[in-house]
PDB file of C-alpha atoms and ligand atoms in Angstrom:
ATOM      1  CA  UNK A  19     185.079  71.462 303.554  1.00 90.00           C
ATOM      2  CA  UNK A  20     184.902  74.931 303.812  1.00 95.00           C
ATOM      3  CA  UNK A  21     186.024  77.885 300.995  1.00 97.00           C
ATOM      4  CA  UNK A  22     187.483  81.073 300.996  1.00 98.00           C
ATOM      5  CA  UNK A  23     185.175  83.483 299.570  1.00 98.00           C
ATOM      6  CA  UNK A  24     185.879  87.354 298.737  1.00 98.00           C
ATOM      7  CA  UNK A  25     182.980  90.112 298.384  1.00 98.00           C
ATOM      8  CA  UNK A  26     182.384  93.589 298.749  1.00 98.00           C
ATOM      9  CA  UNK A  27     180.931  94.030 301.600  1.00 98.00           C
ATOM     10  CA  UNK A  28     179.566  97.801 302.161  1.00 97.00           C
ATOM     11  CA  UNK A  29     182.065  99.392 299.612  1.00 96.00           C
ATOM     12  CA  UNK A  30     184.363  97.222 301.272  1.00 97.00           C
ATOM     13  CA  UNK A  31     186.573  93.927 300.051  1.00 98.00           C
ATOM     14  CA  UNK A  32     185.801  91.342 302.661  1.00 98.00           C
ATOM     15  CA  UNK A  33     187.552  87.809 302.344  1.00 98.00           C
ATOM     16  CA  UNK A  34     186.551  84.970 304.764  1.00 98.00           C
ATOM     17  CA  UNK A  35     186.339  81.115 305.071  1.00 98.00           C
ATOM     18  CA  UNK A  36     182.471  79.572 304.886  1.00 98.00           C
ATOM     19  CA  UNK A  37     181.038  76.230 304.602  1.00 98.00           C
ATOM     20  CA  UNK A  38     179.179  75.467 301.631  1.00 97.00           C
ATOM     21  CA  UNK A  39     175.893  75.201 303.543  1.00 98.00           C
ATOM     22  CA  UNK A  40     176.456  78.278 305.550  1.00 98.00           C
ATOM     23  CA  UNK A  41     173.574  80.366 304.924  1.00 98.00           C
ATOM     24  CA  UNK A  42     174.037  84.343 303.695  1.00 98.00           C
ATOM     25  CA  UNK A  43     172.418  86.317 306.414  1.00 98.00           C
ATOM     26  CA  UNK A  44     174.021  83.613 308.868  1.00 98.00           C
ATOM     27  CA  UNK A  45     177.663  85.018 307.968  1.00 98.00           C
ATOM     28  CA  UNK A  46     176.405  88.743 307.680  1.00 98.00           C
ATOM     29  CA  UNK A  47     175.778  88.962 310.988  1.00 98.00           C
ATOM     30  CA  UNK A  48     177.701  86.396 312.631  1.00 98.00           C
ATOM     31  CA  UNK A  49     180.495  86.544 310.358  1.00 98.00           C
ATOM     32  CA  UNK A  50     180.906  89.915 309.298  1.00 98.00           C
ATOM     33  CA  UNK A  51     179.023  91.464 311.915  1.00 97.00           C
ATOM     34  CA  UNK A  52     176.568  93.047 309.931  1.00 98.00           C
ATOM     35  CA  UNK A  53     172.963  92.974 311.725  1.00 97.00           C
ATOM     36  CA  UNK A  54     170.694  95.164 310.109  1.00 97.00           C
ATOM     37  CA  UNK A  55     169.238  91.886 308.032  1.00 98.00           C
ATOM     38  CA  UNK A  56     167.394  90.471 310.566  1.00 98.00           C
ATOM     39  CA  UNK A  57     166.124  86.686 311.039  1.00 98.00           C
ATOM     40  CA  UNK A  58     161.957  86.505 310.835  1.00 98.00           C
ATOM     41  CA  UNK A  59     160.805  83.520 309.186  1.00 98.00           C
ATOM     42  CA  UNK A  60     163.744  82.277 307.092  1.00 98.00           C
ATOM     43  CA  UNK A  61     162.213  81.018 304.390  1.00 98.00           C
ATOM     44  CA  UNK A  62     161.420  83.930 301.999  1.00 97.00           C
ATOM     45  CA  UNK A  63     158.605  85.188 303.343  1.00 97.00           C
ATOM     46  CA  UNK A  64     158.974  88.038 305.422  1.00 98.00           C
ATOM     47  CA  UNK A  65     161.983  90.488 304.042  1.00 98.00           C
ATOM     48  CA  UNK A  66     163.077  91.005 307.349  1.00 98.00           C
ATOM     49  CA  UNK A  67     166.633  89.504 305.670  1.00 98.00           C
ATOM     50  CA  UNK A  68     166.411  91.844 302.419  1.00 98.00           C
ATOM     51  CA  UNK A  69     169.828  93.080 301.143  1.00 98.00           C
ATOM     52  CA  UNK A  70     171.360  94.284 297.784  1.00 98.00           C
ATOM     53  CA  UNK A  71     173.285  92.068 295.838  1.00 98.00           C
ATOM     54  CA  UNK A  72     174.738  93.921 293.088  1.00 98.00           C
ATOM     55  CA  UNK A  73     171.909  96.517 293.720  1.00 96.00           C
ATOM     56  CA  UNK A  74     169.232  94.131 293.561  1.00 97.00           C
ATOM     57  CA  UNK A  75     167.331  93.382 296.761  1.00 98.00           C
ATOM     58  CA  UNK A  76     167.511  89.814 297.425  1.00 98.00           C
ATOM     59  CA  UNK A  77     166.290  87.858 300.530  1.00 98.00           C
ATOM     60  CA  UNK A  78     169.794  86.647 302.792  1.00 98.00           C
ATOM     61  CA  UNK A  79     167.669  83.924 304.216  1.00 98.00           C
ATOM     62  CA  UNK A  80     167.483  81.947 300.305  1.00 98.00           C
ATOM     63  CA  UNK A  81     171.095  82.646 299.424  1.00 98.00           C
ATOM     64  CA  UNK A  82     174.186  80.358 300.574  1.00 98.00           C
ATOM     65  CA  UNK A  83     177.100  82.467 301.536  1.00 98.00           C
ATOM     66  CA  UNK A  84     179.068  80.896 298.572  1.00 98.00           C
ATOM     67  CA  UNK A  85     176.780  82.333 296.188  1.00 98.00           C
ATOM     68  CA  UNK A  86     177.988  86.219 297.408  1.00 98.00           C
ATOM     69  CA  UNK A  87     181.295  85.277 296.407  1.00 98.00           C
ATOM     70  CA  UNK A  88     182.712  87.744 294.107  1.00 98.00           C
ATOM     71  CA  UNK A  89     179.269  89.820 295.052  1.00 98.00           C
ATOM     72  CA  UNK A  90     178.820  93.195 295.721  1.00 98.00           C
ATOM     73  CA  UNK A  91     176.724  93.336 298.768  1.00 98.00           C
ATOM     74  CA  UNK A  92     175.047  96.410 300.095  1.00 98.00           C
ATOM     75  CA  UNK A  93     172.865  97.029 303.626  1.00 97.00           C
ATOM     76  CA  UNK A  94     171.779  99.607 305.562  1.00 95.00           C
ATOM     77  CA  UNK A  95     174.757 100.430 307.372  1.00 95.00           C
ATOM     78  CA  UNK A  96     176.566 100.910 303.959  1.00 95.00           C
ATOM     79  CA  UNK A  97     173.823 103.170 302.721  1.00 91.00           C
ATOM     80  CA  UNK A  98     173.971 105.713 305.504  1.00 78.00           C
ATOM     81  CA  UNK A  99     177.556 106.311 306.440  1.00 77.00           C
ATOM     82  CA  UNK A 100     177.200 109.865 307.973  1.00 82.00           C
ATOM     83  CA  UNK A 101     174.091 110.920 307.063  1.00 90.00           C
ATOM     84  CA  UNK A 102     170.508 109.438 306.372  1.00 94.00           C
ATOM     85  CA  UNK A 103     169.862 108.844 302.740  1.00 94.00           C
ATOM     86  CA  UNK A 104     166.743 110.583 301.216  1.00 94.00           C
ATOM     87  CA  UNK A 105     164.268 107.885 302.232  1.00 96.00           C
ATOM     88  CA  UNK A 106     165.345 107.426 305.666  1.00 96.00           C
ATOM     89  CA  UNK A 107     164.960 110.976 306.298  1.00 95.00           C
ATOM     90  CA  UNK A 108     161.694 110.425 304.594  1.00 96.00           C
ATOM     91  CA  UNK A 109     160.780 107.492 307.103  1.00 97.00           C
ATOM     92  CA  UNK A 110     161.881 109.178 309.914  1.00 96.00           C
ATOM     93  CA  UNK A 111     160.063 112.353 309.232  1.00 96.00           C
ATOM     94  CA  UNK A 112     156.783 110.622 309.002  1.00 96.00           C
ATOM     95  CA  UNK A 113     157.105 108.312 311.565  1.00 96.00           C
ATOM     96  CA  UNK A 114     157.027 105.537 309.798  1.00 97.00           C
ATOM     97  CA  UNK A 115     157.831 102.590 312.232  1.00 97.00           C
ATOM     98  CA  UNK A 116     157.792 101.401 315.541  1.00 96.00           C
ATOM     99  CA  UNK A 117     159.758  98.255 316.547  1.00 97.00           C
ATOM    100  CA  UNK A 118     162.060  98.974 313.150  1.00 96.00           C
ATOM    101  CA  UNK A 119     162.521  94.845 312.955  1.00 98.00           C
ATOM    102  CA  UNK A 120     161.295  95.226 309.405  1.00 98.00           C
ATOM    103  CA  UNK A 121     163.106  99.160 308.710  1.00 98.00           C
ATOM    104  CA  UNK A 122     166.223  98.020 306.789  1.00 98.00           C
ATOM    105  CA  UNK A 123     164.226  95.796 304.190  1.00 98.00           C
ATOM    106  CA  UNK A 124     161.653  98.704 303.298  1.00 98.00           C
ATOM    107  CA  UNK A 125     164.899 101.032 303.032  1.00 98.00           C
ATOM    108  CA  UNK A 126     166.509  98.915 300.883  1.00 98.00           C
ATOM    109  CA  UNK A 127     163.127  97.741 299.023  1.00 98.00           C
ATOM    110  CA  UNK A 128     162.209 101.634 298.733  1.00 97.00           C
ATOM    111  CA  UNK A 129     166.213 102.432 297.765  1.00 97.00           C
ATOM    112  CA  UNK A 130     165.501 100.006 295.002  1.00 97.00           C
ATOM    113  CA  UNK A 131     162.594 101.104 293.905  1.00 97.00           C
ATOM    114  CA  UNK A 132     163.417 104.706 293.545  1.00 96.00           C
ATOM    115  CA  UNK A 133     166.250 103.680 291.563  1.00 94.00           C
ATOM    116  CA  UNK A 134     165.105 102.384 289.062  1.00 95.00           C
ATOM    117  CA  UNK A 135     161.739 104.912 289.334  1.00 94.00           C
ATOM    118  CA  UNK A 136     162.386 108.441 290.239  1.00 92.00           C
ATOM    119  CA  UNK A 137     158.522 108.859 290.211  1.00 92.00           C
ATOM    120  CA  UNK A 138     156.432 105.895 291.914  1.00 94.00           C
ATOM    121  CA  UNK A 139     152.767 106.032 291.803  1.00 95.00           C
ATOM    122  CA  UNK A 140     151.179 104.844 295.330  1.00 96.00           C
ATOM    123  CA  UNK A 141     150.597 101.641 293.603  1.00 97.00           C
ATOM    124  CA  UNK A 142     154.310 101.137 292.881  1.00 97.00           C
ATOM    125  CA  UNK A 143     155.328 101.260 296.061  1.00 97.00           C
ATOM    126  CA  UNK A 144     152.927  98.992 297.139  1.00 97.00           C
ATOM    127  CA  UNK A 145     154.286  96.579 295.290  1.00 97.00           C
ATOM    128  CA  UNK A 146     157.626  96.896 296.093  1.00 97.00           C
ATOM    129  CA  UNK A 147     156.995  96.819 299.627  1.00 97.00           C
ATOM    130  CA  UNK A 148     154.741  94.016 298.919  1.00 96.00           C
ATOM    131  CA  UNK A 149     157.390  91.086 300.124  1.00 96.00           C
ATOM    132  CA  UNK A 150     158.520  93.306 303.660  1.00 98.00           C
ATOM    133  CA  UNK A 151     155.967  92.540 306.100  1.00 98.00           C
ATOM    134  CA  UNK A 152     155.502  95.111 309.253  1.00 97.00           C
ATOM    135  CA  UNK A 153     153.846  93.703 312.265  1.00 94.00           C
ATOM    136  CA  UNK A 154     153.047  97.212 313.720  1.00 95.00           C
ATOM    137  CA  UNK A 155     152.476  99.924 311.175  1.00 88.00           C
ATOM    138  CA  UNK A 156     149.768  99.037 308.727  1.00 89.00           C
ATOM    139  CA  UNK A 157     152.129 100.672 305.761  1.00 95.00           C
ATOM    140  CA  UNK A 158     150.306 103.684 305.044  1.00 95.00           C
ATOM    141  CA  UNK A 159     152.853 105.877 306.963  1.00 96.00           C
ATOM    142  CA  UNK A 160     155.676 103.574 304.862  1.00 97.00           C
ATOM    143  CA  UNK A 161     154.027 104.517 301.606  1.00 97.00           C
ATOM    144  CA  UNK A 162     153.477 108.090 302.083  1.00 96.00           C
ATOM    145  CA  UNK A 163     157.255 108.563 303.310  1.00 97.00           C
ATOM    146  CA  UNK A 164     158.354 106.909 300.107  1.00 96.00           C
ATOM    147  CA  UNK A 165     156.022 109.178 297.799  1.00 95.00           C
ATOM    148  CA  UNK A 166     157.163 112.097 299.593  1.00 92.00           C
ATOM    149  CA  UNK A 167     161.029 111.631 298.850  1.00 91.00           C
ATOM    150  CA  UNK A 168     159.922 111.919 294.979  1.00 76.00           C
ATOM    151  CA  UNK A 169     157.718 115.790 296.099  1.00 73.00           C
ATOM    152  CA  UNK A 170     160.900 116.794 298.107  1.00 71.00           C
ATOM    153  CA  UNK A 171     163.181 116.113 295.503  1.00 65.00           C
ATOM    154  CA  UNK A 172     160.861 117.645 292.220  1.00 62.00           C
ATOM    155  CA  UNK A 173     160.206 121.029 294.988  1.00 63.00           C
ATOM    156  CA  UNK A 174     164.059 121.290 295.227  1.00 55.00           C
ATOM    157  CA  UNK A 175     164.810 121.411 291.369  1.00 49.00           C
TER     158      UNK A 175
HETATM  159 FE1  LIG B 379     164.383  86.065 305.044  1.00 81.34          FE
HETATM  160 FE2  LIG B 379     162.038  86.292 306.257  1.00 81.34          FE
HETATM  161  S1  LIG B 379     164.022  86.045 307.164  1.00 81.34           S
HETATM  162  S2  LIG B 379     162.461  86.508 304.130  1.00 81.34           S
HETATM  163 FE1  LIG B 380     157.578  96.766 313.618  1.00 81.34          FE
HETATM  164 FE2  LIG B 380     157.576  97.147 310.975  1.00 81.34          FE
HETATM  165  S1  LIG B 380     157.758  98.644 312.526  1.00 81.34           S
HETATM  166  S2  LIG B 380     157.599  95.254 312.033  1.00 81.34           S
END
């Protein structure tokens, strides 16, 4: 039997009909078309899926669609309307991927993290990357990226 369900959706009210199994990243891009999650291992593992639900990254892969109802859900495309955000630019200045499958998770992971620490040490950002997995990097460009969006932004007070 499926149910109407409203979120916000990127700053924006989204109302739609789901069934109660259908999965959260399933409707975000297939729904909503929303495809920066992406589908890797489905099961919690990899972050490929990583979004913010009410500013808290979560994994889309482990959440029914149901559950987002009433939900404010944030992804990349809502972060950067315009212009890159601080730690994109970051990313992008150090080169810090190469296939980008696993890109919006760290920016969310990292947009988290500086959130709710202005000031990471090398070790916290370690472990909040510590659930995205990246196939092709090896993380030390990802970690220095993220440090340096703290040193750009204490140079520019
Ligand atoms: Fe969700 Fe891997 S696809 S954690
Ligand atoms: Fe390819 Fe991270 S850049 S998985």
């Amino acid at each position: 039997m499926r149910k109407q369900i409203t979120l916000r959706l990127n700053d924006e009210p989204r109302t739609l009909e789901v069934q109660p199994n259908d999965i959260l990243l399933d409707v975000l891009r297939e729904k909503l078309g929303v495809k920066s999650p992406k589908i890797g291992c489905e099961r919690g593992d990899c972050g490929a899926c990583t979004i913010l639900l009410d500013g808290k990254t979560v994994r889309s892969c482990l959440i029914l669609a149901i559950e987002a109802d009433g939900h404010e859900v944030m992804t990349v495309e809502g972060l950067s309307r315009g212009s890159l955000t601080p730690v994109q630019q970051a990313l992008l200045e150090h080169n810090s991927f190469q296939c980008g499958f696993c890109a919006p998770g760290v920016v969310l992971a990292a947009t988290e993290l500086l959130g709710d620490n202005p000031h990471p040490t090398e070790q916290d950002v370690k472990e909040a990357l510590s659930g995205n997995l990246c196939r092709c990097t090896g993380y030390q460009s990802i970690i220095e990226a993220i440090i340096d969006v703290q040193e750009k932004a204490s140079k520019s007070l």
